[in-house]
Tab-separated table of C-alpha atoms and ligand atoms in Angstrom:
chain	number	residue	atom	x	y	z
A	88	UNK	CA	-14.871	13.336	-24.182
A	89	UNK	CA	-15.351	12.506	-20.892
A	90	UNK	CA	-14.454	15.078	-18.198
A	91	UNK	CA	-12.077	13.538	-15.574
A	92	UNK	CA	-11.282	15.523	-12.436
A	93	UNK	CA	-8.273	14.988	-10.550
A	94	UNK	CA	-8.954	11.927	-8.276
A	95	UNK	CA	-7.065	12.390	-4.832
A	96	UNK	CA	-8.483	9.661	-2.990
A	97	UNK	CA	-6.732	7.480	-0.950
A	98	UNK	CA	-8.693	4.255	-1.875
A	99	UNK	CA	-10.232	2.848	-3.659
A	100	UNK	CA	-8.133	5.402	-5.948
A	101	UNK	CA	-7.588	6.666	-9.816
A	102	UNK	CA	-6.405	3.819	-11.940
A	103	UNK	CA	-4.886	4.723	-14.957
A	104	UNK	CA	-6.948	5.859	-17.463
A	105	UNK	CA	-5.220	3.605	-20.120
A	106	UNK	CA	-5.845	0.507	-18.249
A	107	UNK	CA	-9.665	2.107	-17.713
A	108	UNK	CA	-9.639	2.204	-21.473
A	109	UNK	CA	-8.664	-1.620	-21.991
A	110	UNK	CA	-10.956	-2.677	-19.402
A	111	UNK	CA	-13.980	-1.011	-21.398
A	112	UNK	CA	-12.673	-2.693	-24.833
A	113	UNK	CA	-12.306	-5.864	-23.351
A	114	UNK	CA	-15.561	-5.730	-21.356
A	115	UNK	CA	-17.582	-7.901	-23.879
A	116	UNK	CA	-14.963	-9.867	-25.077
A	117	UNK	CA	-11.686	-10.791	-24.272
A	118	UNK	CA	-9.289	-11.695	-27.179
A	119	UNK	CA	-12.285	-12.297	-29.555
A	120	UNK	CA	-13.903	-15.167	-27.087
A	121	UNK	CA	-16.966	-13.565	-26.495
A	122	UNK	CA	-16.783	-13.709	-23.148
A	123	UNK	CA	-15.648	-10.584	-20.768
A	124	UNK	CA	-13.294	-11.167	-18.144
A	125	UNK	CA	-15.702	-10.830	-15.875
A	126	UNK	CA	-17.781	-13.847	-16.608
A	127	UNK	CA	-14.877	-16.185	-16.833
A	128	UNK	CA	-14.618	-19.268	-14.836
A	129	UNK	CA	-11.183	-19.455	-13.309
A	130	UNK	CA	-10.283	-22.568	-14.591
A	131	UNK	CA	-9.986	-21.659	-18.331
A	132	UNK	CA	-7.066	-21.273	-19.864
A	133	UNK	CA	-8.063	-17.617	-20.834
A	134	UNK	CA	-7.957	-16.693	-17.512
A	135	UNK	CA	-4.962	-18.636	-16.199
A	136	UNK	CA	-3.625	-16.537	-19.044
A	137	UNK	CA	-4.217	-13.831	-17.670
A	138	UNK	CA	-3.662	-14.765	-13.621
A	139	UNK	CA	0.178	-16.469	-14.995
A	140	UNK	CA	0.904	-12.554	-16.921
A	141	UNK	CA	-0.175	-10.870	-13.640
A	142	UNK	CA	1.874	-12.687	-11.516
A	143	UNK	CA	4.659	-12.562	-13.826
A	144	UNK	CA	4.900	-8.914	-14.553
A	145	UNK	CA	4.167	-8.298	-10.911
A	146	UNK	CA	7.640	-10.449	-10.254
A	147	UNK	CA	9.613	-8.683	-12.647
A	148	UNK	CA	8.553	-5.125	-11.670
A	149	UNK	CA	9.885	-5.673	-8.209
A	150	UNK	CA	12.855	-7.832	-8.997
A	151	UNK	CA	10.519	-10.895	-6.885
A	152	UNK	CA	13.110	-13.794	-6.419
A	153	UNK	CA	11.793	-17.613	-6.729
A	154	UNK	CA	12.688	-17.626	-3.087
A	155	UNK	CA	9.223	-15.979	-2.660
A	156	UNK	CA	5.650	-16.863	-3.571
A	157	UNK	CA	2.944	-14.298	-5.073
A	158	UNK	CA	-0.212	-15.066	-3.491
A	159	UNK	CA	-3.427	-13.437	-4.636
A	160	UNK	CA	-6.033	-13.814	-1.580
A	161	UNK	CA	-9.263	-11.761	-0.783
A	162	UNK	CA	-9.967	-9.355	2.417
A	163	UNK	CA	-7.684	-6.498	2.484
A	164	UNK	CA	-4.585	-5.407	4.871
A	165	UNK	CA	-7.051	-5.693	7.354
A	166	UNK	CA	-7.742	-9.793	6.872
A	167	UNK	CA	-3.611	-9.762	6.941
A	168	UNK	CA	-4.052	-8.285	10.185
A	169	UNK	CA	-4.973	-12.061	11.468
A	170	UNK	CA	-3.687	-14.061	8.760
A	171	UNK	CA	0.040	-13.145	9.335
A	172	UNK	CA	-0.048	-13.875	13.287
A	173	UNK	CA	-1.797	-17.687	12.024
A	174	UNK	CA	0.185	-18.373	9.442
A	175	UNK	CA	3.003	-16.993	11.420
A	176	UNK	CA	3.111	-15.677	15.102
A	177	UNK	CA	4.253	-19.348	16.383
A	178	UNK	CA	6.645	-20.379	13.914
A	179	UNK	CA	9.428	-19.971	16.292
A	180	UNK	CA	7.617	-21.878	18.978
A	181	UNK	CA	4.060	-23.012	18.589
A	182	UNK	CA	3.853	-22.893	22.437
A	183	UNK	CA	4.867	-19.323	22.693
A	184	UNK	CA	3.869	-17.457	19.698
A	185	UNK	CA	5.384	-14.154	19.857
A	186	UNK	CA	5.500	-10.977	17.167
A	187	UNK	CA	7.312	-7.753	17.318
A	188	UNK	CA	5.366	-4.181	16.266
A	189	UNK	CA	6.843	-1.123	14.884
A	190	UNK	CA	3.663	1.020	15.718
A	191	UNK	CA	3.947	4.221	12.918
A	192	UNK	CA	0.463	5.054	12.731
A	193	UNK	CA	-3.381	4.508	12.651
A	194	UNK	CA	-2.960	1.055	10.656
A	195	UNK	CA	-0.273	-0.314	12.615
A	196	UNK	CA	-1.829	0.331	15.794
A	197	UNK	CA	-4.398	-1.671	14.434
A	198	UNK	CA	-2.309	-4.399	13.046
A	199	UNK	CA	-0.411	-4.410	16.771
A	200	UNK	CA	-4.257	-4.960	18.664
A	201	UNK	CA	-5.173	-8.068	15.939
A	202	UNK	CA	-2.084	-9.738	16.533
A	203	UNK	CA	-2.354	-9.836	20.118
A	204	UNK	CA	-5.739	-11.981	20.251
A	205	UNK	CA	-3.176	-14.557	18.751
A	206	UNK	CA	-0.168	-14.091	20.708
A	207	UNK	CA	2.419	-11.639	22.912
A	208	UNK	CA	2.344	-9.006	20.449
A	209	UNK	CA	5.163	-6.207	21.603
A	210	UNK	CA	5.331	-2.880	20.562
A	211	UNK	CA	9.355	-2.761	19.846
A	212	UNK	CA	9.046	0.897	18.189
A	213	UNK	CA	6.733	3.657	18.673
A	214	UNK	CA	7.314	6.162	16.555
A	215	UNK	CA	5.338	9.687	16.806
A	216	UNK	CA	5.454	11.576	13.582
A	217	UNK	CA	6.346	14.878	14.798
A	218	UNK	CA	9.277	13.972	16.387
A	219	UNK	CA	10.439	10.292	15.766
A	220	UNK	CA	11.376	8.961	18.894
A	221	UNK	CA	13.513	6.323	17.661
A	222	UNK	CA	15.585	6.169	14.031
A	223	UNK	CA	14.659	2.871	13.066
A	224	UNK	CA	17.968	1.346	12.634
A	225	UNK	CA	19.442	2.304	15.747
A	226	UNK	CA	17.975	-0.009	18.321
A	227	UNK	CA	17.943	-3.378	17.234
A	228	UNK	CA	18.117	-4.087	21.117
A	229	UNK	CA	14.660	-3.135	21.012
A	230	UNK	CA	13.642	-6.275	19.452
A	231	UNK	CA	12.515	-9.643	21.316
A	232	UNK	CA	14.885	-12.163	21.350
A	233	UNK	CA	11.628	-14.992	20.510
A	234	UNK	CA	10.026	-12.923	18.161
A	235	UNK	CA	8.609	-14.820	15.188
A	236	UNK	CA	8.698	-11.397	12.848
A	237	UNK	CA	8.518	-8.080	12.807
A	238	UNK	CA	5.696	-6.091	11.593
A	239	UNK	CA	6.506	-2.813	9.646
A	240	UNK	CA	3.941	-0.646	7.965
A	241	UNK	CA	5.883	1.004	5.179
A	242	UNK	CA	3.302	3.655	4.460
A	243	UNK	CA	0.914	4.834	7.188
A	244	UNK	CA	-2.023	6.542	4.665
A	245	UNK	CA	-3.971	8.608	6.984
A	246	UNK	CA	-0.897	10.044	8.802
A	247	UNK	CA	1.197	10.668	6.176
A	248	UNK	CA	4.211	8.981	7.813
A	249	UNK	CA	6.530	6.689	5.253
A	250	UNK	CA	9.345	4.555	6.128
A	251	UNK	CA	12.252	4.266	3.621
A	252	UNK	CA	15.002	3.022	5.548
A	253	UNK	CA	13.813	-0.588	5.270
A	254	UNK	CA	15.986	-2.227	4.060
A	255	UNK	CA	18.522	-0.800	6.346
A	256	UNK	CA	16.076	-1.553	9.058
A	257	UNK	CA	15.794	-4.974	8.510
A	258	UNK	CA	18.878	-5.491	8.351
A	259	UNK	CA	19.136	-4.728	12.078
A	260	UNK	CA	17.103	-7.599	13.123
A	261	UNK	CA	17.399	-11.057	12.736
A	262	UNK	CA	13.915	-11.251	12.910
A	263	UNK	CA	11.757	-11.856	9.190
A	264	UNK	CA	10.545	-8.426	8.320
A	265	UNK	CA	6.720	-8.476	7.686
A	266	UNK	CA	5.657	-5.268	5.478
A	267	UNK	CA	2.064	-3.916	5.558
A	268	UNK	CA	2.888	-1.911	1.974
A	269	UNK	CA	-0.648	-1.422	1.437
A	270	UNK	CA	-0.251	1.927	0.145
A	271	UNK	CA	3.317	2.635	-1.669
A	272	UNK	CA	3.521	-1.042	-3.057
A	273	UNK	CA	4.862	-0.726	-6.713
A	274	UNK	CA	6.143	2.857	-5.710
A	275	UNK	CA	9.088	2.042	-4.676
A	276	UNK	CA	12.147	-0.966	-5.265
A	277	UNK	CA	11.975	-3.531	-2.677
A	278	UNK	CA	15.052	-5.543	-1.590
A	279	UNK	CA	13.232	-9.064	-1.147
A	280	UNK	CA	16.253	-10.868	0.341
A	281	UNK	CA	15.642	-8.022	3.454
A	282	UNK	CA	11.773	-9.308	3.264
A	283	UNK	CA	9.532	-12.327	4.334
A	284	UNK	CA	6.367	-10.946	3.689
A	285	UNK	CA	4.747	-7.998	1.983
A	286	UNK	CA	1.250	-8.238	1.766
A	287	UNK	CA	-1.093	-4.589	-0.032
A	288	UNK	CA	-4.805	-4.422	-0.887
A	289	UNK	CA	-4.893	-3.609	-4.963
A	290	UNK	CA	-6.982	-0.386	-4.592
A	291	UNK	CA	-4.852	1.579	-4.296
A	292	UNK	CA	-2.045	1.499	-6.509
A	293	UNK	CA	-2.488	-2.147	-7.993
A	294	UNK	CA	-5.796	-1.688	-9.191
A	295	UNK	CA	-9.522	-2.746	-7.522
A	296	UNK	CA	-10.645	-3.334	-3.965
A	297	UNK	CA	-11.331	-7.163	-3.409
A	298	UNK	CA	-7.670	-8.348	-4.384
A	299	UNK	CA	-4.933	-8.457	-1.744
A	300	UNK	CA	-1.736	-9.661	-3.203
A	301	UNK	CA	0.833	-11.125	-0.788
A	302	UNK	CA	4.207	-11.839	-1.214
A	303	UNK	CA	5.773	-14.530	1.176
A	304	UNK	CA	8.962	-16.217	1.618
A	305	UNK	CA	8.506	-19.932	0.866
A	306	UNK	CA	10.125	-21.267	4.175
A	307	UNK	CA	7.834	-19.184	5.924
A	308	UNK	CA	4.809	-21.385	4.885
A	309	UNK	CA	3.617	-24.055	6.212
A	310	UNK	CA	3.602	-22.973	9.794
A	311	UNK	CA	-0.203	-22.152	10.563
A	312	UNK	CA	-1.728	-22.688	13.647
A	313	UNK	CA	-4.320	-25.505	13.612
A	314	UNK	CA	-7.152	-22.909	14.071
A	315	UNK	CA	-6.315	-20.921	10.595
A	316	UNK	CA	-9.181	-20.802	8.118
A	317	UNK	CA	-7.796	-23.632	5.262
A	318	UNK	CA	-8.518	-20.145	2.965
A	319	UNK	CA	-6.364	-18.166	4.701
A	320	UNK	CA	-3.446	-20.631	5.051
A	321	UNK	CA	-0.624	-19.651	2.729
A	322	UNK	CA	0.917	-22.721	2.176
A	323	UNK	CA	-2.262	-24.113	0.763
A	324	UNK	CA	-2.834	-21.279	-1.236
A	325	UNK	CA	0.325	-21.733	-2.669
A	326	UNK	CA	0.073	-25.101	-3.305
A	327	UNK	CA	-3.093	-24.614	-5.859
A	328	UNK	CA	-1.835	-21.618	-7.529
A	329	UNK	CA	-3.919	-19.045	-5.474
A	330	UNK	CA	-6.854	-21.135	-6.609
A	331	UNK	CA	-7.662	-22.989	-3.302
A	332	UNK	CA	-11.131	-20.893	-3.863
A	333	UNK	CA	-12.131	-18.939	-6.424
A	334	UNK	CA	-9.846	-16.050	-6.669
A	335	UNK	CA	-11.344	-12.394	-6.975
A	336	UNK	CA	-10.578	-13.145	-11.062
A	337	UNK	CA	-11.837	-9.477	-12.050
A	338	UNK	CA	-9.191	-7.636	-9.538
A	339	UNK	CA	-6.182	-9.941	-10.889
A	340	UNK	CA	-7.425	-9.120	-14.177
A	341	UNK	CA	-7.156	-5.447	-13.527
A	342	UNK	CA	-4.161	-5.695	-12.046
A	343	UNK	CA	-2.233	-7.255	-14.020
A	344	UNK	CA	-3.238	-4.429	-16.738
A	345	UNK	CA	-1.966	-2.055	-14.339
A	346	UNK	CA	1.398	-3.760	-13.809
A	347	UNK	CA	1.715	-3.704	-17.522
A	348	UNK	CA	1.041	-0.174	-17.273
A	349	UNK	CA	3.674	0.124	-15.181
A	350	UNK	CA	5.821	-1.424	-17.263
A	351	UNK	CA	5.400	0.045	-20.193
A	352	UNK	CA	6.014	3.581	-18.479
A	353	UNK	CA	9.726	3.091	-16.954
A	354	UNK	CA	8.433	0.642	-14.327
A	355	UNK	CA	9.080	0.967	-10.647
A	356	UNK	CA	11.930	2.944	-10.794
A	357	UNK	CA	10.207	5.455	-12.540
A	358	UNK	CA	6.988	5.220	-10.580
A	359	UNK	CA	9.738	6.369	-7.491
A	360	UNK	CA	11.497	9.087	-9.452
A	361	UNK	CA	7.663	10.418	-10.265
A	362	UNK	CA	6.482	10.148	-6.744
A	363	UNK	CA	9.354	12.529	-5.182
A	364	UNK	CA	8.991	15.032	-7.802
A	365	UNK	CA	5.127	15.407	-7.281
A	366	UNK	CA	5.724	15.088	-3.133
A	367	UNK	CA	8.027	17.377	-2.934
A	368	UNK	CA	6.648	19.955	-5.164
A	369	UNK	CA	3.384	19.782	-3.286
A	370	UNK	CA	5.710	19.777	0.482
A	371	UNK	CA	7.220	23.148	-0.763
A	372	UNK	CA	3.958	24.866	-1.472
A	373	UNK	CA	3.242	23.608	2.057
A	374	UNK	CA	6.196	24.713	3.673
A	375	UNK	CA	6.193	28.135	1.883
A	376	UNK	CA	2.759	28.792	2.717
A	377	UNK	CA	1.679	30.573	5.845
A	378	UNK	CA	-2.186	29.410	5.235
A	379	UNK	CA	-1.084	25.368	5.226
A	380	UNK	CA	0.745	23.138	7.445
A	381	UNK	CA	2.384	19.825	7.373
A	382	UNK	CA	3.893	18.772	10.796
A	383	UNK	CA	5.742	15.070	10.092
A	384	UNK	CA	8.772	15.367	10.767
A	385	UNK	CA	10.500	15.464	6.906
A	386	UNK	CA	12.653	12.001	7.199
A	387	UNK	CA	9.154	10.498	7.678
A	388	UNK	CA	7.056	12.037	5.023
A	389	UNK	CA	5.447	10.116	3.273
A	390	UNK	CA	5.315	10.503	-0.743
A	391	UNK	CA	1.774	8.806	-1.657
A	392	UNK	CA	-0.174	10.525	0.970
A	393	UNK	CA	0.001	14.014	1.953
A	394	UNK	CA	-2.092	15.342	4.708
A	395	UNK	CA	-2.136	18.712	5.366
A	396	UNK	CA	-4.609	21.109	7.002
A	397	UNK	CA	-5.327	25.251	7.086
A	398	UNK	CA	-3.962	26.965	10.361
A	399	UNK	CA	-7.352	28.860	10.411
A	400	UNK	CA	-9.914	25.977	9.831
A	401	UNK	CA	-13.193	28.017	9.722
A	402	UNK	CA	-11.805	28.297	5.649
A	403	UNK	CA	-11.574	24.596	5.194
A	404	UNK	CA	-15.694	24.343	4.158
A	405	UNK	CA	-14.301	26.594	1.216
A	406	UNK	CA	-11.612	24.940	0.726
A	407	UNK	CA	-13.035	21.700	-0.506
A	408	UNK	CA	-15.821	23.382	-2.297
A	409	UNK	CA	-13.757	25.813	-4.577
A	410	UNK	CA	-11.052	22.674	-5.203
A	411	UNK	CA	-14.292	20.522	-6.282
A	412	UNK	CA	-15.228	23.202	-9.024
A	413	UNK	CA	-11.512	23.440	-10.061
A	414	UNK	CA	-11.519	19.740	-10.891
A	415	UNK	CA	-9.667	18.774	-7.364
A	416	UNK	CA	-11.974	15.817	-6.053
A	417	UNK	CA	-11.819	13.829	-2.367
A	418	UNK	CA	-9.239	16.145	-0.576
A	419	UNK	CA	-10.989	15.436	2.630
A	420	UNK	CA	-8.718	14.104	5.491
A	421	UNK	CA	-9.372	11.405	7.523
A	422	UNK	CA	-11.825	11.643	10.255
A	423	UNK	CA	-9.338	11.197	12.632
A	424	UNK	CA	-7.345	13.593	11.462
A	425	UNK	CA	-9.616	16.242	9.427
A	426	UNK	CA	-8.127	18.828	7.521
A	427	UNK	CA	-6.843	17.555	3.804
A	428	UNK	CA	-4.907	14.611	2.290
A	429	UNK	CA	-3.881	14.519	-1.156
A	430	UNK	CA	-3.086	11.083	-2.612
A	431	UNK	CA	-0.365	10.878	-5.299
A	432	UNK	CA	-0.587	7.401	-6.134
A	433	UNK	CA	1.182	6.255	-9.657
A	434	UNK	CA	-1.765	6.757	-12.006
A	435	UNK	CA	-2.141	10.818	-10.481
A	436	UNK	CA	-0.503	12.549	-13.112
A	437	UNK	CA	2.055	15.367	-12.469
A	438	UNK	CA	-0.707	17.718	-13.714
A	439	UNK	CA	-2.894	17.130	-11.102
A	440	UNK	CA	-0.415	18.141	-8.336
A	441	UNK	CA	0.813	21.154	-10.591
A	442	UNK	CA	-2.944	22.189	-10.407
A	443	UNK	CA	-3.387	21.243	-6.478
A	444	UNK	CA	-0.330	23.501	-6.316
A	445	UNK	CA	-1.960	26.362	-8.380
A	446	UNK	CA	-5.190	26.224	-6.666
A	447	UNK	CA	-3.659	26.304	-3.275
A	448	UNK	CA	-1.466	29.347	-4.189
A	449	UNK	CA	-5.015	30.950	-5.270
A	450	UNK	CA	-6.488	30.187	-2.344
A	451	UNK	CA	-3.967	31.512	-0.468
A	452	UNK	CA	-3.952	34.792	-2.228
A	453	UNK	CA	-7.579	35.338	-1.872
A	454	UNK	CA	-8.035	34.196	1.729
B	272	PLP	C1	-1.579	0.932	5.255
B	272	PLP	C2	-2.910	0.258	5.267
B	272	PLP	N1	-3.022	-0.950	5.835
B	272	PLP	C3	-4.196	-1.595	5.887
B	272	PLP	C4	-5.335	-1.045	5.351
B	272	PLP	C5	-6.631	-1.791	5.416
B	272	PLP	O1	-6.869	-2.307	4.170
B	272	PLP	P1	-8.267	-2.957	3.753
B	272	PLP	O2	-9.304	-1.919	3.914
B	272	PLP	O3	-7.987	-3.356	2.334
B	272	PLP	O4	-8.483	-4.139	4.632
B	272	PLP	C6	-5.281	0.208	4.742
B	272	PLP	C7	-6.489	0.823	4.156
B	272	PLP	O5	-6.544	1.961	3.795
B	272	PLP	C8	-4.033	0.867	4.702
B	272	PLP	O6	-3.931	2.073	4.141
C-alpha cells in the first residue's frame, strides 16, 4: 500500500485516486490495443473515443447547451489572458476594441494588464477582499457602454476571494460575461445562458497541466483579429474538432476519467454540497481560533482555496514542518501572500480537512 498524504496544493493538484488507478491499468494498453493512451496518434478512432466521451460527459456535468462549443486548447488561463481579447476584444467594433475588468485578485489583475496590449481594457470593478467595495450586482452603470465583454474571475486562488453571485451578476450587464473559472470549474452549477465564455486550466480540478478547456458561445466565434495565432483562433478550433493541431491527447484523456469520476459520485451538484461542508468546517476552526486568521470578507470566501496565516508568524517554520509529518503536504501560501493556503479541490477528501482541522486544533493547544 502506498502511503498518500493529504495533497493541499493549489496546482497542479490531487486527482482522484480512482482515476490515478485507471490511468496505471490502462498505461500499457488501452481496451486490449496494446497501445497506452499516451502513444496514441490523435486521429484513431481509439482516441476520438475517448476525446468525443470527454467532451460529452464534460457537457452533461454542467448542463453545456449546443448553443456553446467545448474547446480543448493548450497554454493555461494565462494563454486565455491574450486569446480572449483576439478572438474577442473588437467584436463590437474592430476599430475600437474595448473590454471591461472586474479586478478580484492577483489573476485578474493580470488578465486586466494582457488585455490592454490589445485594446482599452477598463477596470469596471475593483473589489478589495477585506471590505468589498462594490456588491457586484449593484452597479451595472459601472460598465462601458462599447464594451465587447466582461471579464470575471470566478475564483481568485491565491487570495482566497470567490464570486458566487454570477449569474445574478451577469445578468446586470448586457455585456457577454467572460469567466476565468480556472480554479472552481466543475465545483459549482453554471447557468450557460448567463455565459459566453468560460475558459480553466485542467490541473486543478479537471485533471493535468497542459489542457485548458474552454467553453465559448458559438456566435462569439469567428471574430479574431487578423493578428491571432490560426492556433489560438476559436472558430478554427472549432471547426476541426479541437484538432486544428495536435491536442494535448494525454490531459483530455485524464480528464475525461475525471469527469466520469465526477459523475459517478453525485456529479456537480454534489462536488458543491462537498465543497461548503469542507470550507466551512475548516472557516470555523479559523474563526474560533485565536492562533489563525482569515480576513476576506465572508460573502467573498472562497470554497476551493483557503488562505490563512498565524497572528504570530515566527511559529509558521513549525507549522509546515509538524503538518508535513502528520501527512498535511504543500500548505505553503503564495509568495505574495505567505502564511498558508489549503486547497479543497473535489478529489481532497473530507478526511483530509477533518485532519487539517485536528492538527490545527493541536497546534494551537501546544503553541
Ligand atoms: C484563477 C487562475 N487563473 C489563471 C491561472 C493561470 O493558469 P496557467 O498557469 O494554467 O496559465 C491560474 C493559475 O493558478 C489561476 O489560478
Amino acid at each position: 500500500m502506498i502511503f498518500r498524504p493529504y495533497n493541499f496544493s493549489a496546482g497542479p493538484a490531487a486527482l482522484p485516486t480512482e482515476v490515478l488507478e485507471t490511468a496505471a491499468s490502462q498505461m500499457l494498453s488501452y481496451q486490449e490495443s496494446g497501445i497506452g493512451p499516451m502513444e496514441m496518434s490523435h486521429r484513431t478512432d481509439l482516441f476520438l473515443e475517448i476525446m468525443d466521451s470527454a467532451r460529452e460527459t464534460l457537457r452533461e456535468l454542467l448542463e453545456i447547451p449546443q448553443s456553446h462549443d467545448i474547446l480543448f486548447m493548450q497554454g493555461g488561463g494565462i494563454a486565455q489572458n491574450a486569446i480572449v481579447p483576439l478572438n474577442l476584444m473588437g467584436h463590437r467594433n474592430p476599430s475600437n476594441p474595448v473590454a471591461d475588468f472586474v479586478v478580484s485578485g492577483t489573476w485578474s489583475r493580470k488578465t486586466e494588464t494582457e488585455a490592454s496590449k490589445y485594446g482599452k481594457a477598463n477596470r469596471s470593478f475593483e473589489l478589495v477582499a477585506r471590505s468589498p467595495l462594490e456588491h457586484l450586482n449593484v452597479v451595472p452603470e459601472l460598465f462601458s457602454e462599447n464594451a465587447s465583454y466582461v471579464h470575471v474571475c470566478s475564483n481568485e486562488t491565491i487570495e482566497g476571494v470567490e464570486i458566487r453571485n454570477l449569474a445574478q451578476f451577469a445578468r446586470s450587464t448586457p455585456h457577454p460575461i467572460v469567466v476565468d473559472a480556472s480554479s472552481n470549474m466543475l465545483s459549482t452549477p453554471v447557468d450557460f445562458s448567463q455565459v459566453g465564455v468560460l475558459y480553466a486550466g485542467a490541473q486543478k480540478n479537471a485533471g493535468i497541466a497542459g489542457l485548458t478547456i474552454v467553453v465559448v458561445r458559438k456566435d462569439l466565434m469567428g471574430h479574431a483579429h487578423p493578428f491571432c495565432p490560426s492556433a489560438f483562433d476559436w472558430r478554427l478550433v472549432s471547426e476541426h474538432c479541437s484538432m486544428y493541431n495536435t491536442p494535448p491527447t494525454y490531459g483530455i484523456y485524464i480528464a475525461g476519467l475525471v469527469f466520469r469520476w465526477i459523475r459517478d459520485n453525485g456529479g456537480v451538484v454534489a462536488m458543491e454540497r462537498q465543497s461548503f461542508l469542507k470550507s466551512s468546517a475548516l472557516y470555523d476552526c479559523i474563526d474560533r481560533s485565536a492562533l489563525f486568521a482569515n480576513h476576506i470578507d465572508p460573502s467573498y470566501r472562497s470554497r476551493i482555496n483557503v488562505p490563512f496565516h498565524l497572528e504570530d508568524r515566527s511559529l509558521e517554520g513549525r507549522f509546515l514542518e509538524q503538518a508535513e509529518i502528520a501527512g498535511l503536504v504543500h500548505l505553503k501560501g503564495h509568495k505574495s501572500t505567505g502564511g498558508f493556503r489549503a486547497s479543497l479541490y473535489n478529489a481532497m477528501p473530507s478526511e483530509g480537512v477533518t485532519a487539517l482541522v485536528e492538527f490545527m486544533r493541536e497546534f494551537e493547544r501546544k503553541a
